[in-house]
Amino acid sequence: MNLQLTDIGHVIQLAIAPVFLLTGVCTNLMVLTNRLARIIDRSRVLEDRLDIAYQDAYMDELDVLYRRWHLINYAIALSTACGLLICLVIALLFLGDTTNVPLDQYIAGLFVIAMLCLIGSFVYLLVEIFVASKTLRSRRHVRPPGSLPNPN
């Protein structure tokens, strides 16, 4: 195998776009894990309160948190799969270009699957946000008639 500096430069140019995509996927994973951490923290608080005294409101909120937890876990799994597939795309780009093996169909297929995983991850994130928003709206306290908001 006789690699020239220009060949390596060409391969690196090909791999730059997937690397930027990988950066975006990692940012998405950070958002998802932060949301998961908040869900876990809130569920621990509610479980501690339930150990002290049982209340239906706590159980209802825990049910919603468990649903959100599942949705975020699916989103994290799909986003992680997307990141792994993008890494494979980058590796195949280098392998195919340096060995002159035609891997273009595999690269395209893996890229499409990676995009489907990313789309799925965003869909699960969006559903989780809708569930969280719906829960927040359903528990909104209404100001009694005649009371003024605090000007401070």
PDB file of C-alpha atoms in Angstrom:
ATOM      1  CA  MET A   1       0.000   0.000   0.000  1.00  0.00           C
ATOM      2  CA  ASN A   2       1.575   3.223  -1.189  1.00  0.00           C
ATOM      3  CA  LEU A   3      -0.163   6.185   0.441  1.00  0.00           C
ATOM      4  CA  GLN A   4       0.676   9.677  -0.675  1.00  0.00           C
ATOM      5  CA  LEU A   5       0.210  12.772   1.425  1.00  0.00           C
ATOM      6  CA  THR A   6      -2.401  14.094  -1.016  1.00  0.00           C
ATOM      7  CA  ASP A   7      -4.414  10.864  -0.640  1.00  0.00           C
ATOM      8  CA  ILE A   8      -4.473  11.213   3.136  1.00  0.00           C
ATOM      9  CA  GLY A   9      -5.487  14.863   2.801  1.00  0.00           C
ATOM     10  CA  HIS A  10      -8.344  13.842   0.514  1.00  0.00           C
ATOM     11  CA  VAL A  11      -9.569  11.225   2.980  1.00  0.00           C
ATOM     12  CA  ILE A  12      -9.450  13.730   5.817  1.00  0.00           C
ATOM     13  CA  GLN A  13     -11.500  16.159   3.719  1.00  0.00           C
ATOM     14  CA  LEU A  14     -14.093  13.440   3.155  1.00  0.00           C
ATOM     15  CA  ALA A  15     -14.259  12.649   6.866  1.00  0.00           C
ATOM     16  CA  ILE A  16     -14.700  16.231   8.086  1.00  0.00           C
ATOM     17  CA  ALA A  17     -18.471  16.460   7.430  1.00  0.00           C
ATOM     18  CA  PRO A  18     -19.282  13.284   9.409  1.00  0.00           C
ATOM     19  CA  VAL A  19     -17.032  14.513  12.222  1.00  0.00           C
ATOM     20  CA  PHE A  20     -19.044  17.741  12.465  1.00  0.00           C
ATOM     21  CA  LEU A  21     -22.208  15.648  12.496  1.00  0.00           C
ATOM     22  CA  LEU A  22     -20.707  13.564  15.283  1.00  0.00           C
ATOM     23  CA  THR A  23     -20.152  16.762  17.275  1.00  0.00           C
ATOM     24  CA  GLY A  24     -23.842  17.601  16.928  1.00  0.00           C
ATOM     25  CA  VAL A  25     -24.832  14.098  17.996  1.00  0.00           C
ATOM     26  CA  CYS A  26     -22.620  14.416  21.085  1.00  0.00           C
ATOM     27  CA  THR A  27     -24.289  17.727  21.941  1.00  0.00           C
ATOM     28  CA  ASN A  28     -27.668  16.022  21.577  1.00  0.00           C
ATOM     29  CA  LEU A  29     -26.491  13.265  23.926  1.00  0.00           C
ATOM     30  CA  MET A  30     -25.491  15.888  26.505  1.00  0.00           C
ATOM     31  CA  VAL A  31     -28.974  17.430  26.355  1.00  0.00           C
ATOM     32  CA  LEU A  32     -30.599  14.019  26.689  1.00  0.00           C
ATOM     33  CA  THR A  33     -28.447  12.937  29.628  1.00  0.00           C
ATOM     34  CA  ASN A  34     -29.116  16.247  31.408  1.00  0.00           C
ATOM     35  CA  ARG A  35     -32.860  15.716  30.992  1.00  0.00           C
ATOM     36  CA  LEU A  36     -32.487  12.149  32.260  1.00  0.00           C
ATOM     37  CA  ALA A  37     -30.532  13.366  35.303  1.00  0.00           C
ATOM     38  CA  ARG A  38     -33.297  15.841  36.178  1.00  0.00           C
ATOM     39  CA  ILE A  39     -35.930  13.119  35.836  1.00  0.00           C
ATOM     40  CA  ILE A  40     -33.926  10.785  38.077  1.00  0.00           C
ATOM     41  CA  ASP A  41     -33.348  13.507  40.681  1.00  0.00           C
ATOM     42  CA  ARG A  42     -37.047  14.377  40.827  1.00  0.00           C
ATOM     43  CA  SER A  43     -38.096  10.729  41.050  1.00  0.00           C
ATOM     44  CA  ARG A  44     -35.698  10.174  43.967  1.00  0.00           C
ATOM     45  CA  VAL A  45     -37.225  13.109  45.814  1.00  0.00           C
ATOM     46  CA  LEU A  46     -40.733  11.740  45.243  1.00  0.00           C
ATOM     47  CA  GLU A  47     -39.730   8.222  46.288  1.00  0.00           C
ATOM     48  CA  ASP A  48     -38.243   9.610  49.512  1.00  0.00           C
ATOM     49  CA  ARG A  49     -41.471  11.497  50.166  1.00  0.00           C
ATOM     50  CA  LEU A  50     -43.458   8.328  49.527  1.00  0.00           C
ATOM     51  CA  ASP A  51     -41.349   6.518  52.127  1.00  0.00           C
ATOM     52  CA  ILE A  52     -42.500   9.101  54.664  1.00  0.00           C
ATOM     53  CA  ALA A  53     -46.161   9.312  53.658  1.00  0.00           C
ATOM     54  CA  TYR A  54     -48.125   7.915  50.740  1.00  0.00           C
ATOM     55  CA  GLN A  55     -49.892  10.429  48.508  1.00  0.00           C
ATOM     56  CA  ASP A  56     -51.639   9.810  45.212  1.00  0.00           C
ATOM     57  CA  ALA A  57     -50.196  13.018  43.754  1.00  0.00           C
ATOM     58  CA  TYR A  58     -46.676  11.682  44.261  1.00  0.00           C
ATOM     59  CA  MET A  59     -47.551   8.393  42.603  1.00  0.00           C
ATOM     60  CA  ASP A  60     -49.165  10.195  39.666  1.00  0.00           C
ATOM     61  CA  GLU A  61     -46.088  12.327  39.166  1.00  0.00           C
ATOM     62  CA  LEU A  62     -43.838   9.279  39.442  1.00  0.00           C
ATOM     63  CA  ASP A  63     -45.870   7.552  36.728  1.00  0.00           C
ATOM     64  CA  VAL A  64     -45.277  10.509  34.413  1.00  0.00           C
ATOM     65  CA  LEU A  65     -41.585  10.594  35.314  1.00  0.00           C
ATOM     66  CA  TYR A  66     -41.235   6.869  34.535  1.00  0.00           C
ATOM     67  CA  ARG A  67     -42.852   7.435  31.137  1.00  0.00           C
ATOM     68  CA  ARG A  68     -40.504  10.346  30.443  1.00  0.00           C
ATOM     69  CA  TRP A  69     -37.561   8.212  31.627  1.00  0.00           C
ATOM     70  CA  HIS A  70     -38.406   5.519  29.076  1.00  0.00           C
ATOM     71  CA  LEU A  71     -38.751   8.056  26.272  1.00  0.00           C
ATOM     72  CA  ILE A  72     -35.394   9.665  27.091  1.00  0.00           C
ATOM     73  CA  ASN A  73     -33.731   6.250  27.308  1.00  0.00           C
ATOM     74  CA  TYR A  74     -34.975   5.399  23.805  1.00  0.00           C
ATOM     75  CA  ALA A  75     -33.708   8.761  22.565  1.00  0.00           C
ATOM     76  CA  ILE A  76     -30.300   8.178  24.162  1.00  0.00           C
ATOM     77  CA  ALA A  77     -30.069   4.681  22.676  1.00  0.00           C
ATOM     78  CA  LEU A  78     -30.901   5.953  19.179  1.00  0.00           C
ATOM     79  CA  SER A  79     -28.545   8.908  19.465  1.00  0.00           C
ATOM     80  CA  THR A  80     -25.733   6.634  20.656  1.00  0.00           C
ATOM     81  CA  ALA A  81     -26.408   4.233  17.780  1.00  0.00           C
ATOM     82  CA  CYS A  82     -26.252   7.200  15.416  1.00  0.00           C
ATOM     83  CA  GLY A  83     -22.863   8.220  16.842  1.00  0.00           C
ATOM     84  CA  LEU A  84     -21.512   4.687  16.471  1.00  0.00           C
ATOM     85  CA  LEU A  85     -22.747   4.466  12.876  1.00  0.00           C
ATOM     86  CA  ILE A  86     -21.135   7.793  12.030  1.00  0.00           C
ATOM     87  CA  CYS A  87     -17.855   6.515  13.489  1.00  0.00           C
ATOM     88  CA  LEU A  88     -18.189   3.458  11.245  1.00  0.00           C
ATOM     89  CA  VAL A  89     -18.833   5.729   8.254  1.00  0.00           C
ATOM     90  CA  ILE A  90     -15.634   7.654   9.022  1.00  0.00           C
ATOM     91  CA  ALA A  91     -13.651   4.436   9.436  1.00  0.00           C
ATOM     92  CA  LEU A  92     -15.030   3.028   6.165  1.00  0.00           C
ATOM     93  CA  LEU A  93     -14.197   6.274   4.373  1.00  0.00           C
ATOM     94  CA  PHE A  94     -10.564   5.885   5.410  1.00  0.00           C
ATOM     95  CA  LEU A  95     -10.503   2.152   4.768  1.00  0.00           C
ATOM     96  CA  GLY A  96     -12.136   2.395   1.358  1.00  0.00           C
ATOM     97  CA  ASP A  97      -9.924   5.228   0.180  1.00  0.00           C
ATOM     98  CA  THR A  98      -6.657   3.763   1.423  1.00  0.00           C
ATOM     99  CA  THR A  99      -7.279   0.207   0.196  1.00  0.00           C
ATOM    100  CA  ASN A 100      -9.181   1.087  -2.992  1.00  0.00           C
ATOM    101  CA  VAL A 101     -11.993  -1.255  -1.926  1.00  0.00           C
ATOM    102  CA  PRO A 102     -15.407  -0.042  -3.155  1.00  0.00           C
ATOM    103  CA  LEU A 103     -17.300   0.583   0.071  1.00  0.00           C
ATOM    104  CA  ASP A 104     -19.514   3.415  -1.172  1.00  0.00           C
ATOM    105  CA  GLN A 105     -22.776   1.445  -0.857  1.00  0.00           C
ATOM    106  CA  TYR A 106     -21.959   0.425   2.707  1.00  0.00           C
ATOM    107  CA  ILE A 107     -21.008   3.980   3.588  1.00  0.00           C
ATOM    108  CA  ALA A 108     -24.235   5.354   2.110  1.00  0.00           C
ATOM    109  CA  GLY A 109     -26.327   2.681   3.825  1.00  0.00           C
ATOM    110  CA  LEU A 110     -24.731   3.280   7.221  1.00  0.00           C
ATOM    111  CA  PHE A 111     -25.177   7.025   6.803  1.00  0.00           C
ATOM    112  CA  VAL A 112     -28.892   6.628   6.009  1.00  0.00           C
ATOM    113  CA  ILE A 113     -29.367   4.342   9.016  1.00  0.00           C
ATOM    114  CA  ALA A 114     -27.491   6.863  11.188  1.00  0.00           C
ATOM    115  CA  MET A 115     -29.819   9.631  10.010  1.00  0.00           C
ATOM    116  CA  LEU A 116     -32.869   7.475  10.756  1.00  0.00           C
ATOM    117  CA  CYS A 117     -31.520   6.881  14.268  1.00  0.00           C
ATOM    118  CA  LEU A 118     -30.961  10.614  14.742  1.00  0.00           C
ATOM    119  CA  ILE A 119     -34.475  11.376  13.507  1.00  0.00           C
ATOM    120  CA  GLY A 120     -35.866   8.766  15.910  1.00  0.00           C
ATOM    121  CA  SER A 121     -33.876  10.272  18.757  1.00  0.00           C
ATOM    122  CA  PHE A 122     -35.304  13.713  18.036  1.00  0.00           C
ATOM    123  CA  VAL A 123     -38.829  12.296  17.803  1.00  0.00           C
ATOM    124  CA  TYR A 124     -38.501  10.632  21.222  1.00  0.00           C
ATOM    125  CA  LEU A 125     -37.062  13.859  22.660  1.00  0.00           C
ATOM    126  CA  LEU A 126     -39.983  15.823  21.232  1.00  0.00           C
ATOM    127  CA  VAL A 127     -42.524  13.360  22.657  1.00  0.00           C
ATOM    128  CA  GLU A 128     -40.806  13.566  26.056  1.00  0.00           C
ATOM    129  CA  ILE A 129     -40.989  17.365  25.935  1.00  0.00           C
ATOM    130  CA  PHE A 130     -44.703  17.180  25.061  1.00  0.00           C
ATOM    131  CA  VAL A 131     -45.326  14.820  27.993  1.00  0.00           C
ATOM    132  CA  ALA A 132     -43.434  17.138  30.359  1.00  0.00           C
ATOM    133  CA  SER A 133     -45.302  20.208  29.066  1.00  0.00           C
ATOM    134  CA  LYS A 134     -48.678  18.501  29.299  1.00  0.00           C
ATOM    135  CA  THR A 135     -47.957  17.508  32.893  1.00  0.00           C
ATOM    136  CA  LEU A 136     -46.899  21.039  33.763  1.00  0.00           C
ATOM    137  CA  ARG A 137     -50.073  22.509  32.214  1.00  0.00           C
ATOM    138  CA  SER A 138     -52.306  20.015  34.031  1.00  0.00           C
ATOM    139  CA  ARG A 139     -50.832  20.968  37.427  1.00  0.00           C
ATOM    140  CA  ARG A 140     -50.891  24.707  36.878  1.00  0.00           C
ATOM    141  CA  HIS A 141     -52.288  26.640  39.805  1.00  0.00           C
ATOM    142  CA  VAL A 142     -54.937  29.184  38.928  1.00  0.00           C
ATOM    143  CA  ARG A 143     -54.886  32.571  40.645  1.00  0.00           C
ATOM    144  CA  PRO A 144     -58.067  33.164  42.632  1.00  0.00           C
ATOM    145  CA  PRO A 145     -60.417  35.788  41.188  1.00  0.00           C
ATOM    146  CA  GLY A 146     -59.705  39.298  42.425  1.00  0.00           C
ATOM    147  CA  SER A 147     -56.118  38.655  43.464  1.00  0.00           C
ATOM    148  CA  LEU A 148     -53.381  40.723  41.900  1.00  0.00           C
ATOM    149  CA  PRO A 149     -50.005  39.398  40.842  1.00  0.00           C
ATOM    150  CA  ASN A 150     -47.063  40.352  43.047  1.00  0.00           C
ATOM    151  CA  PRO A 151     -45.368  43.443  41.478  1.00  0.00           C
ATOM    152  CA  ASN A 152     -41.927  42.543  42.891  1.00  0.00           C
TER     153      ASN A 152
END
